[in-house]
Amino acid sequence: MDTLITDVEDIRRIESQDYAHWVGATNTFGLICRAAANDAGSTALLYVRDARDFASALRWSYGELVDAVRRAANLFRALGVGRGEPVAILAPNLPSTQIAFWGAQLAGCVLPINYLLNEEHIGALLRAAGVRVMVTLAPCDALPIHETGMRAARPAGVRTVLAADSFQRRLGSAPAQWPTAQEPGMDDLAALFHTGGTTGLPKLLRHTHRNELHTSRSAPAFYGLRAGDVMLNGFPLFHVAGAFVYGLSVLGAGGTLLLPTLTGMRNPEFVRRAWAWADRCGVTHLGCVPTILSALLAVPRGEGEASALRLALTGGSPLPNELASRFERTFGVPVRNIFGMTESAGLVAIEPAGGPRAPGCVGLRLPYSRVVAVPLADAQAGRVATPCGADETGVIALRGPHVSDGYLDSSRDVGTFTGDGWLLSGDLGHVDADGRIFLTGRAKDLIIRGSHNIEPSVIEEAFLAHPAVSACAAVGEPDGYAGELPVVFVTLEPGVRVEAAQLLAEVSSRIPERPAVPKRVSIVEQMPLTAIGKIYKPALRVIAARVKLEELLRREGLAVDWRVECAETSGGGVRALIGLATDDAAVVERVRALVAGLPIDAAVERMG
């Protein structure tokens, strides 16, 4: 068994080995083959077809997976896919798409696409990557992916679209052997991943096999993961967590991936039965985002149920200490944090299973890598010169074998990738004297009140400590004097009723700095979430801006009808349009002057 990582000294022991020997493979498929060589009959994939039916789980052995991946690679080659050419996958995390994913990397490269994007954005990604072959879901009532994909594919120049069921059938007639001479090397292109949210032009990132091998090989030593362990992976394949952090890392170690239905952990039926499924499938590791930890707290766990579960791993958004502590107290399962980026093949740091959890800590760096904090001014200038000292806050930067060499459009590298191999994360934090990495927030999520920088986590931790609050997000509301004022959005625990004013009054004293006390609390039924269940703060900033503008207009006492429309810009800011039902130019100018000082893009026009 590999060295388990509990501290920096364990990392240094790994680094004393020859790097190629430690990795043990030259491409991602080789890592799976290595596990199959140890035990071809063991279970690689378990797929839950129906969350309500415990007999619905389908199984793929390692031998079956390796055979299917080789056949998929041969099928893609027969369809004209050459080395480095992308196969798009527009489908959930299923056994068939796992096979397509690794087969595409063996034959060419893979472009997994967020199937929740609109038709125009999908088409733009297909065109930007030059995709000629795409695998998508068959027509399905639960997820109308097929129809959207077909509409996007035709004008984008995609020649061949394979529905997942057709793809599976065609594997049987594809050759089962793959020539060793055609296997990709470590520095060949393995994948294109898109980043940057749901607005603006496509932002496609390159991954080499080295990038993905490094994170997938590193993770098990932090997780305490061994052959035969079972990881519940509810992430989509278009997210690096689904593909590598909780995916290839498990397959490379000889473990089992449990894939929970078409919609993953967004499936409420599965979440309601999560402990029963974990018990039935022998789940040892739970891979999720903090919002799923919160949802599981509302699901009773029977005495002795899911007794094999050793660890809950979470990332994708900051882990509130109060949430982690509640989960550990309630279920007796330790929670460990993960910090990752698409630009580093999913991982920057991991809290070791064998070490203690510390509030705000996201763990230790990966072997053969370096992680530092950089002064904000240096990060804004796109350089890593003199790193911050121990415990000194700055922007986290990293370099190592897992760091991508940049975006497909190199003009997008500015501000993220430096010329000397560093990746600027955009996350604020520090590294302590023991090498532990702490995050305090996103640089772009800072609420800047005058000259005072407010980290949202200061507010969020205070609200999450209140027993009525199940989820919380603090953002900046535009203000003409201070620039931004903090506001907070919360969801309440099931069955709990409390007024926003009362909640603010009870929590205010727990917020350590007076400028961080929110101007208002908004209680919402549910938070806007990304496809992996992460709270999507840009949507909340849009709501906050609209509320502010409506407040200003009401206070102005205009004698005309008006409306306010707000939307997110491609850079994560807010664009506002104020419509006035008047031909009076003086009124229009009066409103323009009213909003001119706000730090948003606001336009005023006459309504028809």
Coordinates of C-alpha atoms in Angstrom, one line a residue:
M1 CA 0.0 0.0 0.0
D2 CA 1.2 3.5 -0.8
T3 CA 2.5 5.9 1.9
L4 CA -0.5 7.5 3.7
I5 CA -0.2 11.2 4.0
T6 CA -0.9 12.8 7.4
D7 CA 1.7 15.6 7.4
V8 CA 4.3 17.4 5.2
E9 CA 6.9 14.9 6.2
D10 CA 4.9 12.1 4.5
I11 CA 4.8 14.2 1.4
R12 CA 8.5 14.7 1.4
R13 CA 9.0 10.9 1.7
I14 CA 7.0 10.4 -1.4
E15 CA 9.0 13.1 -3.2
S16 CA 12.2 11.2 -2.4
Q17 CA 11.0 8.6 -5.0
D18 CA 11.5 8.8 -8.8
Y19 CA 8.5 10.7 -10.1
A20 CA 7.7 8.4 -13.0
H21 CA 8.0 5.3 -10.7
W22 CA 5.6 6.9 -8.2
V23 CA 3.0 7.7 -10.9
G24 CA 3.2 4.3 -12.3
A25 CA 1.4 5.0 -15.6
T26 CA 1.9 7.2 -18.7
N27 CA -1.7 8.0 -19.3
T28 CA -5.1 8.0 -17.5
F29 CA -6.2 4.6 -19.0
G30 CA -2.9 3.1 -17.8
L31 CA -3.9 3.9 -14.2
I32 CA -7.1 2.0 -14.6
C33 CA -5.3 -0.9 -16.3
R34 CA -2.9 -1.1 -13.4
A35 CA -5.9 -1.6 -11.0
A36 CA -7.4 -4.2 -13.3
A37 CA -4.2 -6.1 -13.5
N38 CA -4.4 -6.5 -9.7
D39 CA -8.0 -7.8 -9.6
A40 CA -9.9 -7.8 -12.9
G41 CA -13.0 -9.3 -11.2
S42 CA -13.4 -6.6 -8.6
T43 CA -16.2 -4.0 -9.0
A44 CA -15.2 -0.8 -10.8
L45 CA -18.6 0.8 -11.3
L46 CA -22.0 0.6 -9.5
Y47 CA -24.8 2.5 -11.0
V48 CA -28.2 3.1 -9.3
R49 CA -30.9 3.2 -12.0
D50 CA -33.8 3.8 -9.6
A51 CA -33.2 5.4 -6.1
R52 CA -36.4 3.6 -4.9
D53 CA -35.3 0.1 -6.0
F54 CA -32.3 -1.5 -4.2
A55 CA -32.3 -4.2 -6.9
S56 CA -31.7 -1.7 -9.6
A57 CA -27.9 -1.3 -9.2
L58 CA -25.9 -2.4 -12.2
R59 CA -22.2 -3.6 -11.8
W60 CA -19.2 -3.3 -14.1
S61 CA -16.0 -5.2 -13.2
Y62 CA -12.5 -3.8 -13.8
G63 CA -12.0 -6.4 -16.6
E64 CA -15.3 -5.3 -18.3
L65 CA -14.4 -1.6 -17.9
V66 CA -11.0 -2.0 -19.5
D67 CA -12.4 -4.0 -22.4
A68 CA -15.1 -1.5 -23.0
V69 CA -12.7 1.5 -22.9
R70 CA -10.5 -0.1 -25.5
R71 CA -13.5 -0.8 -27.7
A72 CA -14.6 2.8 -27.3
A73 CA -11.2 4.1 -28.3
N74 CA -11.3 1.9 -31.5
L75 CA -14.9 3.1 -32.2
F76 CA -13.8 6.8 -32.0
R77 CA -10.8 6.1 -34.2
A78 CA -13.1 4.5 -36.8
L79 CA -15.2 7.7 -36.7
G80 CA -12.2 9.7 -37.6
V81 CA -10.9 10.9 -34.2
G82 CA -7.2 11.3 -34.1
R83 CA -4.6 12.0 -31.4
G84 CA -5.6 15.2 -29.5
E85 CA -8.9 15.6 -31.3
P86 CA -11.9 16.0 -29.0
V87 CA -14.9 13.8 -28.4
A88 CA -17.7 15.8 -26.7
I89 CA -19.7 14.2 -23.9
L90 CA -23.0 15.8 -23.2
A91 CA -24.5 13.4 -20.6
P92 CA -24.6 12.6 -16.9
N93 CA -22.0 10.5 -15.0
L94 CA -23.1 7.0 -16.1
P95 CA -21.2 3.8 -16.8
S96 CA -21.6 4.4 -20.5
T97 CA -20.2 7.9 -20.3
Q98 CA -17.4 6.8 -18.0
I99 CA -16.4 4.4 -20.8
A100 CA -16.8 7.1 -23.4
F101 CA -14.7 9.5 -21.3
W102 CA -11.7 7.3 -20.9
G103 CA -12.0 5.9 -24.4
A104 CA -11.9 9.4 -25.8
Q105 CA -8.8 10.2 -23.9
L106 CA -7.2 7.0 -25.2
A107 CA -8.1 7.8 -28.9
G108 CA -8.0 11.6 -28.9
C109 CA -9.1 13.8 -26.1
V110 CA -12.4 14.5 -24.3
L111 CA -14.6 17.6 -24.0
P112 CA -17.2 17.0 -21.2
I113 CA -19.9 19.6 -21.5
N114 CA -22.3 20.9 -18.8
Y115 CA -25.7 19.5 -20.0
L116 CA -27.5 22.2 -18.1
L117 CA -26.1 24.9 -20.4
N118 CA -28.4 26.4 -23.1
E119 CA -28.2 25.4 -26.7
E120 CA -26.2 28.5 -27.8
H121 CA -23.5 28.0 -25.2
I122 CA -23.2 24.3 -26.0
G123 CA -22.9 25.1 -29.7
A124 CA -20.3 27.7 -29.0
L125 CA -18.2 25.1 -27.0
L126 CA -18.5 22.6 -29.8
R127 CA -17.4 25.1 -32.4
A128 CA -14.5 26.5 -30.3
A129 CA -13.1 23.0 -29.8
G130 CA -13.7 21.8 -33.4
V131 CA -15.7 18.8 -32.2
R132 CA -16.7 16.2 -34.9
V133 CA -18.0 13.4 -32.7
M134 CA -20.3 13.7 -29.7
V135 CA -21.8 11.2 -27.2
T136 CA -25.1 12.3 -25.5
L137 CA -28.0 10.9 -23.6
A138 CA -30.7 9.0 -25.4
P139 CA -34.1 10.8 -25.4
C140 CA -35.3 10.9 -21.8
D141 CA -38.1 12.6 -20.0
A142 CA -36.0 13.2 -16.8
L143 CA -33.3 15.1 -18.7
P144 CA -34.1 16.5 -22.2
I145 CA -30.4 16.6 -23.1
H146 CA -30.7 14.7 -26.4
E147 CA -32.9 17.3 -28.1
T148 CA -30.8 20.2 -26.9
G149 CA -27.6 18.5 -28.0
M150 CA -28.9 17.7 -31.4
R151 CA -30.0 21.3 -32.0
A152 CA -26.6 22.5 -30.9
A153 CA -24.5 19.9 -32.8
R154 CA -25.8 20.4 -36.3
P155 CA -24.9 24.1 -36.9
A156 CA -21.6 23.6 -35.0
G157 CA -20.4 21.1 -37.6
V158 CA -20.5 17.9 -35.5
R159 CA -20.6 15.0 -37.9
T160 CA -21.6 12.1 -35.6
V161 CA -23.8 12.1 -32.6
L162 CA -24.1 8.9 -30.6
A163 CA -26.9 8.5 -28.1
A164 CA -25.6 6.5 -25.1
D165 CA -27.7 3.4 -25.9
S166 CA -26.5 3.4 -29.5
F167 CA -22.9 3.9 -28.3
Q168 CA -23.2 0.9 -25.9
R169 CA -24.5 -1.3 -28.7
R170 CA -21.7 -0.3 -31.1
L171 CA -19.0 -1.2 -28.6
G172 CA -19.8 -4.9 -29.1
S173 CA -18.6 -4.8 -32.7
A174 CA -15.5 -2.6 -32.1
P175 CA -12.1 -4.3 -31.9
A176 CA -11.1 -5.3 -28.3
Q177 CA -7.4 -4.7 -28.8
W178 CA -5.6 -1.3 -28.6
P179 CA -2.1 -1.1 -30.0
T180 CA 0.4 -0.1 -27.3
A181 CA 2.3 2.0 -29.8
Q182 CA -0.7 4.3 -30.1
E183 CA -1.2 5.0 -26.4
P184 CA -0.8 8.6 -25.4
G185 CA 2.1 9.9 -23.4
M186 CA 2.1 12.0 -20.2
D187 CA 2.3 15.3 -22.1
D188 CA -0.3 14.6 -24.7
L189 CA -3.6 16.4 -24.6
A190 CA -6.2 14.4 -22.5
A191 CA -9.1 16.8 -22.1
L192 CA -10.6 20.2 -22.7
F193 CA -12.7 21.5 -19.8
H194 CA -14.8 24.6 -20.0
T195 CA -14.8 27.1 -17.1
G196 CA -16.3 30.5 -16.4
G197 CA -19.9 29.9 -15.5
T198 CA -22.9 30.1 -17.8
T199 CA -22.4 33.5 -19.5
G200 CA -20.0 34.9 -22.0
L201 CA -17.8 33.2 -24.6
P202 CA -16.4 29.6 -24.0
K203 CA -13.3 29.4 -21.9
L204 CA -11.7 26.0 -22.7
L205 CA -8.8 24.7 -20.6
R206 CA -6.2 22.2 -21.7
H207 CA -5.4 19.1 -19.5
T208 CA -2.5 16.8 -20.3
H209 CA -2.5 13.2 -19.1
R210 CA 0.3 14.3 -16.7
N211 CA -2.1 16.9 -15.1
E212 CA -4.9 14.3 -14.5
L213 CA -2.6 11.5 -13.5
H214 CA -1.0 13.6 -10.8
T215 CA -4.2 14.5 -9.0
S216 CA -5.7 11.1 -9.4
R217 CA -2.5 9.4 -8.1
S218 CA -2.1 11.9 -5.2
A219 CA -5.6 11.8 -3.7
P220 CA -5.9 8.2 -2.4
A221 CA -2.9 8.8 0.0
F222 CA -4.8 11.6 1.6
Y223 CA -8.2 9.8 1.7
G224 CA -6.8 6.6 3.2
L225 CA -8.4 4.9 0.1
R226 CA -7.5 1.3 -0.7
A227 CA -8.6 -1.4 -3.1
G228 CA -12.1 -2.5 -2.4
D229 CA -13.2 0.8 -0.9
V230 CA -16.4 2.4 -2.3
M231 CA -16.8 6.1 -3.1
L232 CA -20.2 7.6 -3.5
N233 CA -19.6 10.1 -6.4
G234 CA -22.6 12.3 -7.1
F235 CA -20.7 14.8 -9.2
P236 CA -21.2 15.2 -13.0
L237 CA -18.4 14.2 -15.4
F238 CA -18.1 17.7 -16.7
H239 CA -16.8 18.7 -13.3
V240 CA -13.2 17.8 -12.4
A241 CA -14.4 16.4 -9.0
G242 CA -16.6 13.9 -10.8
A243 CA -13.9 13.0 -13.3
F244 CA -10.8 12.9 -11.1
V245 CA -11.1 14.0 -7.4
Y246 CA -13.8 11.3 -6.7
G247 CA -13.4 9.4 -10.0
L248 CA -10.1 8.4 -11.6
S249 CA -8.5 8.6 -8.1
V250 CA -10.8 5.8 -7.0
L251 CA -10.4 3.7 -10.1
G252 CA -6.6 4.1 -10.0
A253 CA -6.6 2.7 -6.4
G254 CA -8.8 -0.3 -7.3
G255 CA -11.9 1.1 -5.5
T256 CA -15.5 1.2 -6.6
L257 CA -17.4 4.2 -7.9
L258 CA -21.1 4.4 -6.8
L259 CA -22.9 6.6 -9.3
P260 CA -26.3 7.6 -7.9
T261 CA -28.9 7.8 -10.8
L262 CA -29.1 10.1 -13.8
T263 CA -29.1 13.3 -11.7
G264 CA -26.6 12.3 -9.1
M265 CA -26.9 13.8 -5.6
R266 CA -29.4 16.4 -7.0
N267 CA -31.9 13.5 -6.9
P268 CA -34.0 14.1 -3.8
E269 CA -35.2 10.5 -3.8
F270 CA -31.6 9.2 -3.6
V271 CA -30.7 11.7 -0.9
R272 CA -33.7 10.6 1.2
R273 CA -32.4 7.0 0.9
A274 CA -28.7 7.9 1.0
W275 CA -27.8 6.0 4.2
A276 CA -29.7 2.9 3.1
W277 CA -27.8 2.9 -0.3
A278 CA -24.5 3.5 1.5
D279 CA -25.3 0.5 3.8
R280 CA -26.3 -1.8 0.9
C281 CA -23.3 -0.9 -1.2
G282 CA -20.7 -0.7 1.5
V283 CA -19.8 2.9 1.0
T284 CA -16.6 3.9 2.7
H285 CA -16.1 7.4 1.4
L286 CA -18.7 10.1 0.6
G287 CA -17.7 12.7 -2.0
C288 CA -20.0 15.8 -2.0
V289 CA -20.3 19.6 -1.6
P290 CA -21.2 21.3 1.7
T291 CA -24.9 21.7 0.6
I292 CA -25.2 17.9 0.4
L293 CA -23.7 17.5 3.9
S294 CA -26.4 19.9 5.0
A295 CA -29.2 18.0 3.2
L296 CA -28.0 14.7 4.8
L297 CA -28.3 16.2 8.3
A298 CA -32.1 16.0 7.7
V299 CA -32.0 12.3 6.8
P300 CA -32.2 10.0 9.8
R301 CA -29.5 7.3 9.9
G302 CA -30.5 4.1 11.5
E303 CA -28.5 2.4 14.3
G304 CA -25.6 0.6 12.7
E305 CA -26.6 1.8 9.2
A306 CA -23.8 2.6 6.7
S307 CA -21.3 1.3 9.2
A308 CA -18.5 1.0 6.6
L309 CA -18.5 4.8 6.1
R310 CA -15.1 6.1 7.3
L311 CA -14.9 9.6 5.8
A312 CA -16.9 12.5 4.2
L313 CA -14.9 14.5 1.7
T314 CA -16.2 17.9 0.5
G315 CA -15.1 20.8 -1.7
G316 CA -16.3 23.0 -4.4
S317 CA -17.2 25.8 -2.0
P318 CA -15.9 26.8 1.5
L319 CA -16.7 24.4 4.2
P320 CA -18.4 26.1 7.2
N321 CA -16.9 24.9 10.4
E322 CA -20.3 24.7 12.1
L323 CA -21.7 22.5 9.4
A324 CA -18.7 20.1 9.5
S325 CA -18.9 19.9 13.3
R326 CA -22.7 19.2 13.2
F327 CA -22.2 16.5 10.7
E328 CA -19.4 14.9 12.8
R329 CA -21.4 15.1 16.0
T330 CA -24.6 13.8 14.4
F331 CA -23.2 10.8 12.5
G332 CA -19.8 10.2 14.0
V333 CA -18.2 10.4 10.5
P334 CA -15.1 12.7 10.1
V335 CA -15.3 15.5 7.5
R336 CA -12.3 16.5 5.5
N337 CA -12.0 19.5 3.2
I338 CA -10.6 19.6 -0.4
F339 CA -9.5 22.7 -2.3
G340 CA -9.4 22.3 -6.1
M341 CA -9.5 24.1 -9.4
T342 CA -10.3 23.0 -13.0
E343 CA -7.0 24.6 -13.9
S344 CA -5.1 22.2 -11.6
A345 CA -7.0 19.0 -12.7
G346 CA -9.3 19.3 -9.7
L347 CA -6.9 19.5 -6.7
V348 CA -4.7 22.0 -4.9
A349 CA -4.8 20.6 -1.4
I350 CA -6.5 18.0 0.7
E351 CA -7.0 17.6 4.5
P352 CA -5.6 14.2 5.3
A353 CA -8.0 11.6 6.7
G354 CA -5.4 10.6 9.3
G355 CA -4.9 14.1 10.6
P356 CA -7.1 16.6 12.5
R357 CA -9.6 18.9 10.9
A358 CA -9.0 22.6 11.5
P359 CA -11.5 25.4 10.8
G360 CA -10.7 27.1 7.5
C361 CA -8.0 24.6 6.6
V362 CA -8.2 23.0 3.2
G363 CA -5.3 20.7 3.8
L364 CA -1.7 20.1 2.6
R365 CA -0.3 20.6 -0.9
L366 CA 0.0 17.6 -3.2
P367 CA 3.4 15.8 -3.6
Y368 CA 5.8 17.4 -6.1
S369 CA 4.0 20.7 -5.9
R370 CA 4.4 24.1 -4.3
V371 CA 1.6 26.3 -2.8
V372 CA 2.2 29.8 -1.5
A373 CA 0.3 33.0 -0.6
V374 CA 1.1 36.0 -2.8
P375 CA 0.5 39.7 -1.8
L376 CA -2.7 40.9 -3.4
A377 CA -0.8 43.6 -5.5
D378 CA 1.5 41.0 -6.9
A379 CA -1.4 38.7 -7.8
Q380 CA -3.2 41.6 -9.5
A381 CA 0.0 42.3 -11.5
G382 CA 0.1 38.6 -12.5
R383 CA 3.3 37.7 -10.9
V384 CA 4.7 35.5 -8.1
A385 CA 7.8 37.3 -6.8
T386 CA 8.2 37.2 -3.0
P387 CA 5.6 35.0 -1.3
C388 CA 3.9 36.0 1.9
G389 CA 5.3 34.8 5.2
A390 CA 3.7 32.0 7.3
D391 CA 0.2 32.9 8.4
E392 CA 0.2 36.1 6.2
T393 CA -2.9 36.5 4.0
G394 CA -2.6 36.8 0.3
V395 CA -3.8 35.2 -3.0
I396 CA -3.1 31.4 -3.1
A397 CA -0.8 30.5 -6.0
L398 CA 0.5 27.0 -7.0
R399 CA 2.6 25.1 -9.5
G400 CA 3.3 21.5 -10.1
P401 CA 2.7 18.6 -12.5
H402 CA -1.1 19.0 -12.1
V403 CA -1.2 22.6 -13.3
S404 CA -2.5 23.1 -16.8
D405 CA -0.4 25.0 -19.3
G406 CA -3.3 27.3 -20.1
Y407 CA -6.5 27.9 -22.0
L408 CA -7.1 27.0 -25.6
D409 CA -7.3 30.7 -26.3
S410 CA -4.0 31.9 -24.7
S411 CA -5.3 35.4 -24.5
R412 CA -7.5 34.2 -21.6
D413 CA -4.3 33.2 -19.6
V414 CA -3.8 36.7 -18.3
G415 CA -4.4 37.0 -14.6
T416 CA -4.6 33.2 -14.1
F417 CA -1.4 31.7 -15.5
T418 CA 2.0 33.4 -15.2
G419 CA 4.8 33.0 -17.7
D420 CA 6.9 31.0 -15.3
G421 CA 4.4 28.2 -14.5
W422 CA 2.4 29.6 -11.6
L423 CA -1.4 29.4 -11.3
L424 CA -3.1 32.2 -9.5
S425 CA -6.1 30.8 -7.8
G426 CA -8.0 34.0 -7.0
D427 CA -8.6 32.6 -3.5
L428 CA -7.5 34.5 -0.4
G429 CA -5.7 32.6 2.3
H430 CA -2.5 31.7 4.0
V431 CA 0.0 28.9 4.5
D432 CA 1.1 28.2 8.1
A433 CA 4.4 27.1 9.4
D434 CA 3.4 23.4 9.2
G435 CA 2.4 23.7 5.5
R436 CA -1.3 23.7 6.2
I437 CA -3.3 25.9 3.7
F438 CA -6.1 28.0 4.9
L439 CA -8.7 29.8 2.8
T440 CA -10.7 32.8 3.9
G441 CA -12.6 33.6 0.7
R442 CA -12.5 34.5 -3.0
A443 CA -10.8 37.7 -3.9
K444 CA -13.7 38.5 -6.2
D445 CA -16.2 37.6 -3.4
L446 CA -14.7 40.2 -1.0
I447 CA -17.2 42.7 0.1
I448 CA -15.4 46.1 -0.1
R449 CA -17.1 48.6 2.2
G450 CA -15.2 51.8 1.7
S451 CA -11.6 50.8 2.2
H452 CA -12.6 47.9 4.4
N453 CA -12.3 44.4 3.0
I454 CA -14.9 42.1 4.4
E455 CA -14.6 38.3 4.0
P456 CA -18.1 36.8 3.5
S457 CA -17.1 33.8 5.7
V458 CA -17.0 36.0 8.8
I459 CA -20.7 36.7 8.3
E460 CA -21.7 33.2 7.1
E461 CA -20.1 31.4 10.0
A462 CA -22.0 33.6 12.4
F463 CA -25.4 32.9 10.8
L464 CA -24.7 29.1 10.3
A465 CA -24.1 28.9 14.1
H466 CA -27.8 29.9 14.6
P467 CA -30.0 26.8 15.0
A468 CA -32.7 28.1 12.6
V469 CA -30.3 28.5 9.6
S470 CA -29.5 25.7 7.2
A471 CA -27.6 27.6 4.5
C472 CA -26.2 31.1 4.2
A473 CA -24.4 33.3 1.7
A474 CA -23.2 36.8 2.1
V475 CA -22.7 39.2 -0.8
G476 CA -22.1 42.9 -1.5
E477 CA -25.1 45.1 -2.2
P478 CA -24.1 48.2 -4.4
D479 CA -24.0 51.5 -2.5
G480 CA -23.3 55.0 -3.7
Y481 CA -21.3 56.0 -0.6
A482 CA -19.5 52.8 0.6
G483 CA -19.2 51.0 -2.7
E484 CA -20.7 47.9 -1.2
L485 CA -22.7 47.0 1.9
P486 CA -22.9 43.4 3.2
V487 CA -26.3 41.6 2.9
V488 CA -27.0 38.0 3.6
F489 CA -29.3 35.4 2.2
V490 CA -30.4 32.4 4.3
T491 CA -32.5 29.3 4.1
L492 CA -34.1 27.9 7.2
E493 CA -34.2 24.5 8.7
P494 CA -37.4 22.5 7.8
G495 CA -40.4 23.6 9.9
V496 CA -38.6 26.6 11.4
R497 CA -40.2 30.1 11.3
V498 CA -38.3 33.2 12.2
E499 CA -38.4 36.8 11.0
A500 CA -35.5 38.3 9.2
A501 CA -35.2 41.2 11.6
Q502 CA -35.2 38.8 14.6
L503 CA -32.5 36.6 13.0
L504 CA -30.3 39.7 12.3
A505 CA -30.7 40.9 15.9
E506 CA -29.7 37.5 17.3
V507 CA -26.7 37.0 15.1
S508 CA -25.2 40.5 14.9
S509 CA -23.3 40.2 18.2
R510 CA -21.5 37.1 16.9
I511 CA -20.0 39.0 14.0
P512 CA -16.6 40.1 15.2
E513 CA -16.3 43.3 13.1
R514 CA -18.9 46.0 13.0
P515 CA -18.6 46.9 9.3
A516 CA -19.4 43.2 8.5
V517 CA -22.9 43.3 10.2
P518 CA -25.3 42.9 7.2
K519 CA -27.6 45.7 6.2
R520 CA -30.4 43.2 5.6
V521 CA -31.2 39.6 5.8
S522 CA -33.3 37.9 3.1
I523 CA -34.9 34.6 3.9
V524 CA -35.3 32.5 0.7
E525 CA -36.9 29.1 0.0
Q526 CA -33.8 27.8 -1.7
M527 CA -30.4 29.1 -2.8
P528 CA -29.4 29.4 -6.5
L529 CA -27.1 26.4 -7.1
T530 CA -24.6 25.4 -9.7
A531 CA -24.8 22.0 -11.4
I532 CA -22.8 20.4 -8.5
G533 CA -24.9 22.0 -5.7
K534 CA -22.6 24.9 -4.9
I535 CA -24.2 28.2 -3.9
Y536 CA -24.0 30.5 -7.0
K537 CA -23.2 33.9 -5.6
P538 CA -23.4 35.9 -8.8
A539 CA -27.1 35.2 -8.9
L540 CA -27.4 36.5 -5.4
R541 CA -25.5 39.7 -6.3
V542 CA -28.0 40.2 -9.1
I543 CA -30.9 40.0 -6.6
A544 CA -29.1 42.3 -4.1
A545 CA -28.6 44.9 -6.8
R546 CA -32.3 44.7 -7.9
V547 CA -33.5 45.1 -4.3
K548 CA -31.2 48.1 -3.8
L549 CA -32.4 49.8 -7.0
E550 CA -36.0 49.2 -6.2
E551 CA -35.4 50.6 -2.7
L552 CA -33.9 53.8 -4.1
L553 CA -36.7 54.3 -6.6
R554 CA -39.4 53.8 -4.0
R555 CA -37.6 56.2 -1.7
E556 CA -37.4 58.8 -4.5
G557 CA -41.2 58.8 -4.7
L558 CA -41.5 59.0 -8.5
A559 CA -44.9 59.9 -9.9
V560 CA -44.4 57.5 -12.8
D561 CA -44.4 53.7 -13.3
W562 CA -41.0 52.0 -13.4
R563 CA -39.4 48.6 -13.6
V564 CA -36.0 47.2 -12.8
E565 CA -34.3 44.3 -14.6
C566 CA -30.9 43.0 -13.5
A567 CA -28.6 40.4 -15.0
E568 CA -25.1 38.9 -14.5
T569 CA -22.4 40.1 -16.8
S570 CA -19.8 37.7 -18.3
G571 CA -17.3 39.0 -15.7
G572 CA -19.5 38.2 -12.8
G573 CA -20.7 41.7 -12.3
V574 CA -24.2 43.2 -12.6
R575 CA -25.9 45.0 -15.4
A576 CA -29.2 46.8 -14.7
L577 CA -31.8 48.4 -16.9
I578 CA -34.3 50.8 -15.3
G579 CA -37.4 51.5 -17.4
L580 CA -39.5 54.6 -16.8
A581 CA -43.0 55.2 -18.1
T582 CA -42.5 58.8 -18.9
D583 CA -41.4 61.2 -21.7
D584 CA -40.2 63.7 -19.2
A585 CA -36.5 64.1 -19.8
A586 CA -36.0 65.7 -16.4
V587 CA -37.3 62.6 -14.6
V588 CA -35.1 60.3 -16.7
E589 CA -32.0 62.5 -15.8
R590 CA -33.1 62.5 -12.2
V591 CA -33.0 58.7 -12.0
R592 CA -29.7 58.5 -13.9
A593 CA -28.2 60.8 -11.3
L594 CA -29.7 58.7 -8.6
V595 CA -27.9 55.5 -9.8
A596 CA -24.8 57.1 -11.2
G597 CA -22.7 56.4 -8.1
L598 CA -23.5 52.7 -7.8
P599 CA -20.7 50.3 -8.7
I600 CA -22.8 48.5 -11.4
D601 CA -23.5 49.0 -15.1
A602 CA -26.9 50.8 -14.9
A603 CA -28.9 52.1 -17.8
V604 CA -32.1 54.2 -17.7
E605 CA -34.5 54.4 -20.6
R606 CA -38.2 55.3 -21.3
M607 CA -40.6 52.4 -21.3
G608 CA -42.9 52.1 -24.3

